[in-house]
Tab-separated table of C-alpha atoms in Angstrom:
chain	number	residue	atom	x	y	z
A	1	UNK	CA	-27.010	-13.396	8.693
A	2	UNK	CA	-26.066	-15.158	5.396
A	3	UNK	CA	-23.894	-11.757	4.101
A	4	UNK	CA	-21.430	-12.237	6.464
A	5	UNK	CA	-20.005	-15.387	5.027
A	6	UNK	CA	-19.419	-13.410	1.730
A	7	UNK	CA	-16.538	-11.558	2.906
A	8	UNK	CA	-13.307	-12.411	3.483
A	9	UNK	CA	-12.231	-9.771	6.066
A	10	UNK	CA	-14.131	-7.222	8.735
A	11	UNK	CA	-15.741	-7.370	11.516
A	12	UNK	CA	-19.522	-8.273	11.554
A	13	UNK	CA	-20.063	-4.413	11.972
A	14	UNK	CA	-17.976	-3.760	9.205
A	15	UNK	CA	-19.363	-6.661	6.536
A	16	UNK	CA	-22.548	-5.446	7.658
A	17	UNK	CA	-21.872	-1.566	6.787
A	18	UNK	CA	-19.862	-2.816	3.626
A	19	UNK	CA	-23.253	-4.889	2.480
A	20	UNK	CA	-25.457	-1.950	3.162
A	21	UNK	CA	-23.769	0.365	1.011
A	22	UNK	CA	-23.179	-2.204	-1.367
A	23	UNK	CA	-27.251	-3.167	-1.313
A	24	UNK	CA	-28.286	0.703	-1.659
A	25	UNK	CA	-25.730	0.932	-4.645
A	26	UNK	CA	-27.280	-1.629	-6.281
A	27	UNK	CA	-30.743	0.100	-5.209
A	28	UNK	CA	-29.253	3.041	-7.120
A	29	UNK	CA	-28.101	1.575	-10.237
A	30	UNK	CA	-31.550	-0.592	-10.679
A	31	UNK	CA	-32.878	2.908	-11.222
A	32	UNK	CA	-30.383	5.202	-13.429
A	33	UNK	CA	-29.414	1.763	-15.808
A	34	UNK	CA	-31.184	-0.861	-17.430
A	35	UNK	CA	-28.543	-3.101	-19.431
A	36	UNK	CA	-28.395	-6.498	-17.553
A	37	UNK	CA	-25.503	-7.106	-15.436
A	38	UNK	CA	-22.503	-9.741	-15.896
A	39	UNK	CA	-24.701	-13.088	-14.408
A	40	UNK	CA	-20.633	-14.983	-13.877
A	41	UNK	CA	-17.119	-15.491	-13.176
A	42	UNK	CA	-14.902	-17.161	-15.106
A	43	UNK	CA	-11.114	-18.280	-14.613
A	44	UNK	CA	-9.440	-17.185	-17.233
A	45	UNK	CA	-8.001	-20.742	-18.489
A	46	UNK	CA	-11.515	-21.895	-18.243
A	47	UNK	CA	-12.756	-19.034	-20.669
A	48	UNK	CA	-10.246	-20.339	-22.802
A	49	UNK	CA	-10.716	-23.460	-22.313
A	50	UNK	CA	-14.557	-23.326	-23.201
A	51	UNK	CA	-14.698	-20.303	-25.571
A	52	UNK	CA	-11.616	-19.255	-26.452
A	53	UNK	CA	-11.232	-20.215	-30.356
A	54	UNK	CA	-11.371	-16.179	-31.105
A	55	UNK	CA	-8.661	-15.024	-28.539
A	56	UNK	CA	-5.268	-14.636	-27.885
A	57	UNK	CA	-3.517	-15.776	-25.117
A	58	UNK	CA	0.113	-14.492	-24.818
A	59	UNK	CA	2.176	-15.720	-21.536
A	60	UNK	CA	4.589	-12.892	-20.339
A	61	UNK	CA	5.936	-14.894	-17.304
A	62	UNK	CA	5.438	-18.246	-15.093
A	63	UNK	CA	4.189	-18.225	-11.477
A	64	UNK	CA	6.905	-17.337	-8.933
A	65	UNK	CA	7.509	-17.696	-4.896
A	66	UNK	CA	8.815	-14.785	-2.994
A	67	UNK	CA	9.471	-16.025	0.528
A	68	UNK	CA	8.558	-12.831	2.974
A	69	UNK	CA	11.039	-13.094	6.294
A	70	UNK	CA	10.336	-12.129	9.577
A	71	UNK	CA	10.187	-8.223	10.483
A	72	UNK	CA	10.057	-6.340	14.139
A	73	UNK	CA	6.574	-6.227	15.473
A	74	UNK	CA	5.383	-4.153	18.336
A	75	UNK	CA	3.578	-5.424	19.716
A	76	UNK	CA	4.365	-9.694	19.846
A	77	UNK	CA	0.907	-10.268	19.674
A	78	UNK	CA	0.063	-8.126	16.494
A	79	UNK	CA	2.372	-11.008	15.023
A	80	UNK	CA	-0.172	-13.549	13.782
A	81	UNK	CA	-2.101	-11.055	11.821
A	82	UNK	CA	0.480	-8.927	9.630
A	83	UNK	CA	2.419	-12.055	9.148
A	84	UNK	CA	0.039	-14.752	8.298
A	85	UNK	CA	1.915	-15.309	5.098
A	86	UNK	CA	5.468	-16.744	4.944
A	87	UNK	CA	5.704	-16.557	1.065
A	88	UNK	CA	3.422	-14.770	-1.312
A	89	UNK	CA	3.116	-16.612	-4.720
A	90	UNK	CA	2.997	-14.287	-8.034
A	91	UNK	CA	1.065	-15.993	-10.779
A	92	UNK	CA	2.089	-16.108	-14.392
A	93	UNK	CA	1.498	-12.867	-16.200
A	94	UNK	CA	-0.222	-12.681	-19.479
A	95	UNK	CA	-1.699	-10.449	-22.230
A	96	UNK	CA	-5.128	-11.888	-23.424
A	97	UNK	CA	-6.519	-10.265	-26.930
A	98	UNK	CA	-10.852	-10.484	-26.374
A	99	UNK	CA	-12.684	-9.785	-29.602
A	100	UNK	CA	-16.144	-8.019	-28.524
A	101	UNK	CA	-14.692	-7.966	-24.923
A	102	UNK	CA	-15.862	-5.258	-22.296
A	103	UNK	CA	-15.077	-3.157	-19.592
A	104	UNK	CA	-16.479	-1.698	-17.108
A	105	UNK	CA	-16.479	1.081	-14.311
A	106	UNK	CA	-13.056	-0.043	-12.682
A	107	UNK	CA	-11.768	-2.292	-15.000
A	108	UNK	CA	-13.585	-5.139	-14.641
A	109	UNK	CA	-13.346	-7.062	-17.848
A	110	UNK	CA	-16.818	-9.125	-19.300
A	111	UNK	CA	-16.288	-11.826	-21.386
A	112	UNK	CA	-19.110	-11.617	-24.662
A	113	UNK	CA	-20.806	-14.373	-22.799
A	114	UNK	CA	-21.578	-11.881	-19.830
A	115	UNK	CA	-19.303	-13.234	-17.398
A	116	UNK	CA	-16.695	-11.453	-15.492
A	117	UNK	CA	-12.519	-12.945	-15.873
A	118	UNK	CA	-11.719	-13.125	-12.618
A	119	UNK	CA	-8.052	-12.167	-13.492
A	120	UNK	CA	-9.365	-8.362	-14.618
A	121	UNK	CA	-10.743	-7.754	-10.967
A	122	UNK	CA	-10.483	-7.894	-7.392
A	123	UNK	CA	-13.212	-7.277	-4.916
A	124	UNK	CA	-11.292	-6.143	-1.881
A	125	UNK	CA	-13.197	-7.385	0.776
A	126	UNK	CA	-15.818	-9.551	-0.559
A	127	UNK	CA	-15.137	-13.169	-2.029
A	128	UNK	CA	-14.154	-13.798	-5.599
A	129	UNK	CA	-17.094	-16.244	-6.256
A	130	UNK	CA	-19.728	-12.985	-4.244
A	131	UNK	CA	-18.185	-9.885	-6.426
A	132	UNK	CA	-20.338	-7.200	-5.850
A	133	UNK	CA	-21.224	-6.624	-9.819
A	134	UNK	CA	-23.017	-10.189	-9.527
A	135	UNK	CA	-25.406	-8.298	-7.158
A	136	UNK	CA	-26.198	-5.649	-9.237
A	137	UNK	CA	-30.091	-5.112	-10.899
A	138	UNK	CA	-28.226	-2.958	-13.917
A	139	UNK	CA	-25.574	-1.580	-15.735
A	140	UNK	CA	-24.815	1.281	-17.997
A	141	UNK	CA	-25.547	0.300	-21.498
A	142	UNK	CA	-22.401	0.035	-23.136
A	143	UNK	CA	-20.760	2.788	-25.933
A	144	UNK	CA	-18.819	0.970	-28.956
A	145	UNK	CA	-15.026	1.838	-29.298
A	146	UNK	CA	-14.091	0.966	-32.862
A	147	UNK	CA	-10.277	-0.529	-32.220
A	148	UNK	CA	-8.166	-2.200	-29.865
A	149	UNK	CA	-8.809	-0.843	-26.229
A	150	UNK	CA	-5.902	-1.530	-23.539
A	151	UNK	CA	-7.300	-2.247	-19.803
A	152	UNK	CA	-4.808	-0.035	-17.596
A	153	UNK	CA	-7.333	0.895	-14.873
A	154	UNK	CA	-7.812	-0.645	-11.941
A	155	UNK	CA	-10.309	-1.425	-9.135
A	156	UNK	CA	-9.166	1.000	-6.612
A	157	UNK	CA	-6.765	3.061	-9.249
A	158	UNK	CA	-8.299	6.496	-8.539
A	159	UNK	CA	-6.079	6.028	-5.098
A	160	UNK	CA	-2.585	6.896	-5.429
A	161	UNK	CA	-1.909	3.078	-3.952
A	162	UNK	CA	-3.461	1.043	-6.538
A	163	UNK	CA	-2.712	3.316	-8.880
A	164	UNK	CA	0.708	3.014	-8.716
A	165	UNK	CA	1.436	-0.640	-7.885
A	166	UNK	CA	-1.725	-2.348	-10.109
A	167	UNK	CA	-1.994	-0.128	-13.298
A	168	UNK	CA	1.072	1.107	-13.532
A	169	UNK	CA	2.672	-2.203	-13.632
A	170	UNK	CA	-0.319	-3.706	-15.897
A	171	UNK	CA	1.553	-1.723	-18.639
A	172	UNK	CA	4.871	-3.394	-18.950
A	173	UNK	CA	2.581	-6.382	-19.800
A	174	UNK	CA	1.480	-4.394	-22.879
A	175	UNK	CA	5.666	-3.520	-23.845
A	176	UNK	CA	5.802	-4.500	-27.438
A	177	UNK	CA	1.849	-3.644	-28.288
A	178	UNK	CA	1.981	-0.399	-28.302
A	179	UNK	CA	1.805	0.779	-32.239
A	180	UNK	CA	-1.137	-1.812	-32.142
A	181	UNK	CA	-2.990	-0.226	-29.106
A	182	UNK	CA	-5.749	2.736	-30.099
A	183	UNK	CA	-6.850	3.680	-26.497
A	184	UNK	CA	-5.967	3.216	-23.161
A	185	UNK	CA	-8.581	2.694	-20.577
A	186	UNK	CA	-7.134	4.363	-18.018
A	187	UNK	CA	-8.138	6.540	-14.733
A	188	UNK	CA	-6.876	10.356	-15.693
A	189	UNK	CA	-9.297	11.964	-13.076
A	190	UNK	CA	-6.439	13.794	-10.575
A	191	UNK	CA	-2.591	15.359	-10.963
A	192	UNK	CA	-0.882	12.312	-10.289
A	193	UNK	CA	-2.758	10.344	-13.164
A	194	UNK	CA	-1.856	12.692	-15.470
A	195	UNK	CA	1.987	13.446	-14.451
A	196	UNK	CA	2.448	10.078	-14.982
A	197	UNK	CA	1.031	9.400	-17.767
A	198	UNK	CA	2.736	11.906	-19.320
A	199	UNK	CA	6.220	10.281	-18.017
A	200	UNK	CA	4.412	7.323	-19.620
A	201	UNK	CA	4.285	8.755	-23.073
A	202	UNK	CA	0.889	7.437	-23.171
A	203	UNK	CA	-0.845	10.443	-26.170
A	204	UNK	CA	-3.785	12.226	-24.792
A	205	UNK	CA	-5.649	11.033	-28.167
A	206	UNK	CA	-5.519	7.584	-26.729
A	207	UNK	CA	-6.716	8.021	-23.195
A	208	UNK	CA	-10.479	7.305	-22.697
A	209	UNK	CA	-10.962	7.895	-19.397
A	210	UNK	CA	-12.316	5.391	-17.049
A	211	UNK	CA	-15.247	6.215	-14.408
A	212	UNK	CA	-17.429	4.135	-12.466
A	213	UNK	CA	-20.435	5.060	-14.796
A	214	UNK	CA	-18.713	4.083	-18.036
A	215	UNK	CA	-18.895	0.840	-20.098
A	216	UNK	CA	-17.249	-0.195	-23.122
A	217	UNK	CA	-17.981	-2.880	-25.721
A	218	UNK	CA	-14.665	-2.618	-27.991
A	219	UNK	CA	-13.426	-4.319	-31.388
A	220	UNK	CA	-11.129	-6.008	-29.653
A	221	UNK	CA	-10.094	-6.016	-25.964
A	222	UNK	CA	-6.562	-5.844	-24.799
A	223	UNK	CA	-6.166	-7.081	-21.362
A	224	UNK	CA	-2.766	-7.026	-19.315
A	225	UNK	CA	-2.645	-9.266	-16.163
A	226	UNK	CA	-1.447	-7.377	-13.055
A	227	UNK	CA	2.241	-7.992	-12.758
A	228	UNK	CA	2.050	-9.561	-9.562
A	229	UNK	CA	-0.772	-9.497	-7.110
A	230	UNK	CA	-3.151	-7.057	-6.500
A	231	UNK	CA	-1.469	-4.026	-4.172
A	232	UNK	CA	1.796	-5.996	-4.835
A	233	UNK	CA	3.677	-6.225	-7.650
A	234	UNK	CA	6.387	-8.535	-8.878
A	235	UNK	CA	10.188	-7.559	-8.749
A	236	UNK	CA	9.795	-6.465	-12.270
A	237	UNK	CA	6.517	-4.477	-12.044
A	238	UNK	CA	8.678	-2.708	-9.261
A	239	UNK	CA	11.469	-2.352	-11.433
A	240	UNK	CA	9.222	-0.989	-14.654
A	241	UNK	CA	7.525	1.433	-11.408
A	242	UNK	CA	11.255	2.696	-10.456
A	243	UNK	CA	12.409	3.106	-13.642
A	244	UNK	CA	10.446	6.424	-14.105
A	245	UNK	CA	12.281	7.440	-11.083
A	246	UNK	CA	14.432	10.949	-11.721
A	247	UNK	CA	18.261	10.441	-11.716
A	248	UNK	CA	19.166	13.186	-9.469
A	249	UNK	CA	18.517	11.687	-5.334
A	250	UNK	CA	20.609	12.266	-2.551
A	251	UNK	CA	20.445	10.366	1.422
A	252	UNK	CA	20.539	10.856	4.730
A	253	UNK	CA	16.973	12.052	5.401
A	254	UNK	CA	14.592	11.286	7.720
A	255	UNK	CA	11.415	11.704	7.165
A	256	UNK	CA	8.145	11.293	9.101
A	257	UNK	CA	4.756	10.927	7.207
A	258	UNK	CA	1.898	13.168	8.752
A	259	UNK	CA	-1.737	12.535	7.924
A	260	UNK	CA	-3.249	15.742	9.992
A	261	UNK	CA	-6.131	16.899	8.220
A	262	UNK	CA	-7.532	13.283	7.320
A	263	UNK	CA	-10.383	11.996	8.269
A	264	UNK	CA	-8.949	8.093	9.090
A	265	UNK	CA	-5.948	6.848	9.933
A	266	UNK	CA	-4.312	10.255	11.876
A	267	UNK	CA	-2.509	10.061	14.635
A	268	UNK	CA	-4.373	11.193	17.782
A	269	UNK	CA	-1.607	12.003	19.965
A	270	UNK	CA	0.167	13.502	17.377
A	271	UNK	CA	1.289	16.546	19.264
A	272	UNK	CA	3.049	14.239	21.935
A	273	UNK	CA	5.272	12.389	19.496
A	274	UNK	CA	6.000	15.246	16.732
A	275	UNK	CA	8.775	16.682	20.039
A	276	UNK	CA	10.428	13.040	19.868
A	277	UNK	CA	10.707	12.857	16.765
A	278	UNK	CA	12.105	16.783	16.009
A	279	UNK	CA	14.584	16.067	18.474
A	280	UNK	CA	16.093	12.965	16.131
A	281	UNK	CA	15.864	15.222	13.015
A	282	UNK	CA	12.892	13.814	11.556
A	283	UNK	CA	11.354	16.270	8.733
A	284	UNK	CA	7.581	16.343	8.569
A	285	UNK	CA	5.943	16.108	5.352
A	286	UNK	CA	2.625	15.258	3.452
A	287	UNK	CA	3.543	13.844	0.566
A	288	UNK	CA	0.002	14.106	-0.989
A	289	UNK	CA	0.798	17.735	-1.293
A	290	UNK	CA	4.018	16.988	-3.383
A	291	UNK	CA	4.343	16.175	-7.393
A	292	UNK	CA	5.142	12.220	-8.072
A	293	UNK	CA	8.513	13.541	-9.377
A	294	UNK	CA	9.400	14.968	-5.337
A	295	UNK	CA	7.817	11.648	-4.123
A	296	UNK	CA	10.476	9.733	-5.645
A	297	UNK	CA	12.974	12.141	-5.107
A	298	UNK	CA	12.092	12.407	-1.267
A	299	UNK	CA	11.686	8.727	-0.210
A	300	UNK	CA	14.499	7.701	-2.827
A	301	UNK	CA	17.240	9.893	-0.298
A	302	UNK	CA	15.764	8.882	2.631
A	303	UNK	CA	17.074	6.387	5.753
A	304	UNK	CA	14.742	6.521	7.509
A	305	UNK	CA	10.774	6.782	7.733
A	306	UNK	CA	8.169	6.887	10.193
A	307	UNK	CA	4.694	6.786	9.035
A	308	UNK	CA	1.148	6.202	9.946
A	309	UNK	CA	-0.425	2.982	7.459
A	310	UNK	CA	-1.425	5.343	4.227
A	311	UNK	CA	-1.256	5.423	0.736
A	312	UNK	CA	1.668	7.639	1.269
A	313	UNK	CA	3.836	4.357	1.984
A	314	UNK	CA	3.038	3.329	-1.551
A	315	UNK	CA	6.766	5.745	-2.697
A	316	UNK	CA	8.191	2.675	-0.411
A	317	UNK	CA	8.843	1.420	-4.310
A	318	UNK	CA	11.383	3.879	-4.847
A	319	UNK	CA	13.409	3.607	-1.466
A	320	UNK	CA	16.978	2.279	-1.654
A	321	UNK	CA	17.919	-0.779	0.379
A	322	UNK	CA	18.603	-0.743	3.815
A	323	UNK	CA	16.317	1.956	4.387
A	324	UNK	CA	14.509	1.783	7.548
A	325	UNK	CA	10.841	2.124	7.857
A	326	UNK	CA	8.517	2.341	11.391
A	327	UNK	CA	4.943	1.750	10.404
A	328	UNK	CA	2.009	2.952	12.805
A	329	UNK	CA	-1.219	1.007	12.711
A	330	UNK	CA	-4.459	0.805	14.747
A	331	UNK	CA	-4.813	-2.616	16.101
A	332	UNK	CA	-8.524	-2.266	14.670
A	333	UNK	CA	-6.919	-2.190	10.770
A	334	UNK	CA	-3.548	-4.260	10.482
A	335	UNK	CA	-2.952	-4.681	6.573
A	336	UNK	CA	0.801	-6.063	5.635
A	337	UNK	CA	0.570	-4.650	2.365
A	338	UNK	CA	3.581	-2.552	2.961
A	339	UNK	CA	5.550	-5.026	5.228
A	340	UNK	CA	5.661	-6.938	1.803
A	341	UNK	CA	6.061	-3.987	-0.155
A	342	UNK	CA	9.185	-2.946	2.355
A	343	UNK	CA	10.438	-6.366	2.083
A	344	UNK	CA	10.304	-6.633	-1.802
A	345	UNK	CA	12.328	-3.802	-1.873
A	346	UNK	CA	14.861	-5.188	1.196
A	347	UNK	CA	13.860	-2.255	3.371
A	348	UNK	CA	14.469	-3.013	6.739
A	349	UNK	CA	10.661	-2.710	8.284
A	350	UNK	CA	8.985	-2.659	12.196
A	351	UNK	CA	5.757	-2.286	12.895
A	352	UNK	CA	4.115	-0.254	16.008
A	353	UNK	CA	0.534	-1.256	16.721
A	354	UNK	CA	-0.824	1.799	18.365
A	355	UNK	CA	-2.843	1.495	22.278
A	356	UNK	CA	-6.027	-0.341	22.508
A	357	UNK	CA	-7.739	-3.395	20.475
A	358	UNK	CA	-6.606	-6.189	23.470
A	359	UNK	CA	-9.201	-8.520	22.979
A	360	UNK	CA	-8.961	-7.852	18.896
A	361	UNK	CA	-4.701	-8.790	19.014
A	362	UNK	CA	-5.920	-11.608	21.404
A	363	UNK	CA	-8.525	-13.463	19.296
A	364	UNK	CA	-5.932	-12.908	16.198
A	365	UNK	CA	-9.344	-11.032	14.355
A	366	UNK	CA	-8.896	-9.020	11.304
A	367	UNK	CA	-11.640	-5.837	11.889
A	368	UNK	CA	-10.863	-4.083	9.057
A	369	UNK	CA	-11.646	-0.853	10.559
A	370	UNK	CA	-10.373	1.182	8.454
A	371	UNK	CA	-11.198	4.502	9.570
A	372	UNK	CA	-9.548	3.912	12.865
A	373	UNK	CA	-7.280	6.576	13.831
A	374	UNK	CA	-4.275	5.739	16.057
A	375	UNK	CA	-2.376	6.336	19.434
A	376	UNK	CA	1.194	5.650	19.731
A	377	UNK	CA	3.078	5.095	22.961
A	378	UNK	CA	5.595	7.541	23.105
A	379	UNK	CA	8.058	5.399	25.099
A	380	UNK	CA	7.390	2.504	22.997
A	381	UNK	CA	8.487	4.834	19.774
A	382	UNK	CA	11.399	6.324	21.674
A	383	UNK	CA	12.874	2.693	22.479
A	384	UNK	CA	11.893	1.881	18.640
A	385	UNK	CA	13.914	4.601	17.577
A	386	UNK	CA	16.727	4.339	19.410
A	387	UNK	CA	17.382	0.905	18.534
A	388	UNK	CA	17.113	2.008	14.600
A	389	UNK	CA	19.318	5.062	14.653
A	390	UNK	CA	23.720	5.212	14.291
């Protein structure tokens, strides 16, 4: 089937789930729209290169090599998957000033010349060259903003993840602009959007909020790079991230992250490892429930967390060093993005790949199934534990 190529992770079930709702989508939008789609990607450089007489191009810092070291992995053979990467590479950051530029839905930036910068956007599971906007029949027809419009949102950014470690950073790109800034496209949809961006200082006048129905042709568009890579920010995105962070802390807490309730990613035999981990002192909480502010607060005092792979891990950012982290995982969905978060920050990190998936951890295949739910060995987490704790 010539779909599958286009991805870059999954399973053929899930590339072929992933193109059918991507296909129907499209089916959708050919319907309620009729303003033609972006028909390209372009490199940013290249833009510049070829059309870039009207724009502005402003540097902010060069490319940079973090090397990522070796972590505890449970088990061995789960190895070759969350640590295919022995360095990840964060290329230079920039501002870029687009006259007549647009966005659209998630932050996807189109260039006058109808293509998409490839630096605005990610596609998270297809490739670069097959984003899913160059599939689409139409668009919303695009509303004029008379000014300078900043690009803060995101793809992904209504989740607390991407939220916090794409468009949050994108903003200390933009330190310096801000008297010259009229809006802020930016996602204000649930409570944690708008607590922070009101410890942003970012004036409700300037928001326009960003949906996946909107598109906007503006004066001129201002476009922060992320500070880093997508999911993963540089040391200073983190450090612009954790500077919001409340002064008053505290340690010694240990913490375990539930996700009862959900509908992915639970634990399934939660009720035979909540007793092991009561009897170590480990506090349950759902962080979800909590204000940003307690977020910080909580994972900022603690030394020690056990979690199931979740957005929830994203407050990782605001842990001190040396804290100690156990992350759960199905061995059908085994995404490092918080190894190298945990890493970044010089938390000390294992992973425990829950019971099943043998021939998956054999053939070394990414799934991507990411509504597995998972089953921890209790022995294996007691040993695990014991090794961690004073």
């Amino acid at each position: 089937m010539s779909y599958l190529n286009k991805y870059k992770v999954g399973s053929p079930l899930f590339r072929t789930l992933s193109e059918g709702r991507m296909r129907l989508n499209a089916l959708r939008n050919a319907g309620r729209y009729d303003y033609r789609p972006p028909n390209s990607i372009i490199k940013v450089q290249k833009y510049l290169a070829t059309y870039g007489d009207s724009c502005i191009y402003d540097k902010r810092s060069e490319l940079r090599n973090f090397q990522l070291p070796e972590s505890t992995i449970e088990p061995e053979a789960a190895r070759p998957i969350l640590e295919q990467q022995e360095q990840v590479a964060f290329p230079e950051t920039f501002v870029l000033r687009l006259p007549g530029g647009r966005v659209l839905g998630d932050g996807t930036v189109v260039t006058p010349e109808n293509a998409i910068l490839s630096e605005s956007t990610t596609d998270f599971h297809r490739k670069q060259e097959h984003h899913h906007l160059l599939s689409e029949y139409n668009i919303p027809t695009p509303e004029h903003f008379e000014g300078r419009l900043a690009v803060v949102a995101s793809p992904g950014s209504g989740n607390y993840f991407h939220w916090t470690l794409d468009s949050i950073p994108r903003l200390h790109q933009l330190r310096g602009l801000e008297n010259q800034i009229d809006g802020y496209y930016v996602d204000n949809r649930s409570s944690f959007h708008r607590e922070w961006l009101s410890l942003l200082g970012i004036p409700s006048s300037k928001i326009i909020s960003a949906s996946p129905e909107r598109h906007i042709q503006a004066s001129e568009l201002i476009v922060p790079s992320f500070a880093g890579l997508p999911g993963l920010p540089s040391p200073d995105g983190l450090d612009f991230v954790r500077s919001f962070m409340p002064t008053e802390k505290g340690t010694g807490k240990r913490i375990y992250i539930s996700r009862s309730g959900t509908r992915r990613r639970h634990i399934s035999n939660e009720n035979k490892i909540l007793p092991l981990l009561e009897h170590h002192r480990f506090e349950v909480v759902h962080p979800g429930k909590m204000t940003v502010a307690k977020q910080m607060k909580m994972f900022a005092s603690a030394d020690i967390i056990v979690s199931p792979h979740g957005a929830e891990l994203t407050n990782l950012v605001y842990c001190r060093p040396g804290t100690k982290v156990i992350e759960f995982f199905s061995p059908y969905y085994l995404n490092p993005c918080f190894k190298h978060l945990a890493v970044l920050r010089g938390v000390e990190y294992l992973a425990l790949v829950g019971k099943g998936g043998t021939r998956v951890l054999r053939k070394q295949l990414d799934a991507h199934h990411v509504w597995a739910n998972i089953k921890i060995c209790p022995l294996t987490l007691v040993s695990l534990l014991e090794s961690m704790l004073p």
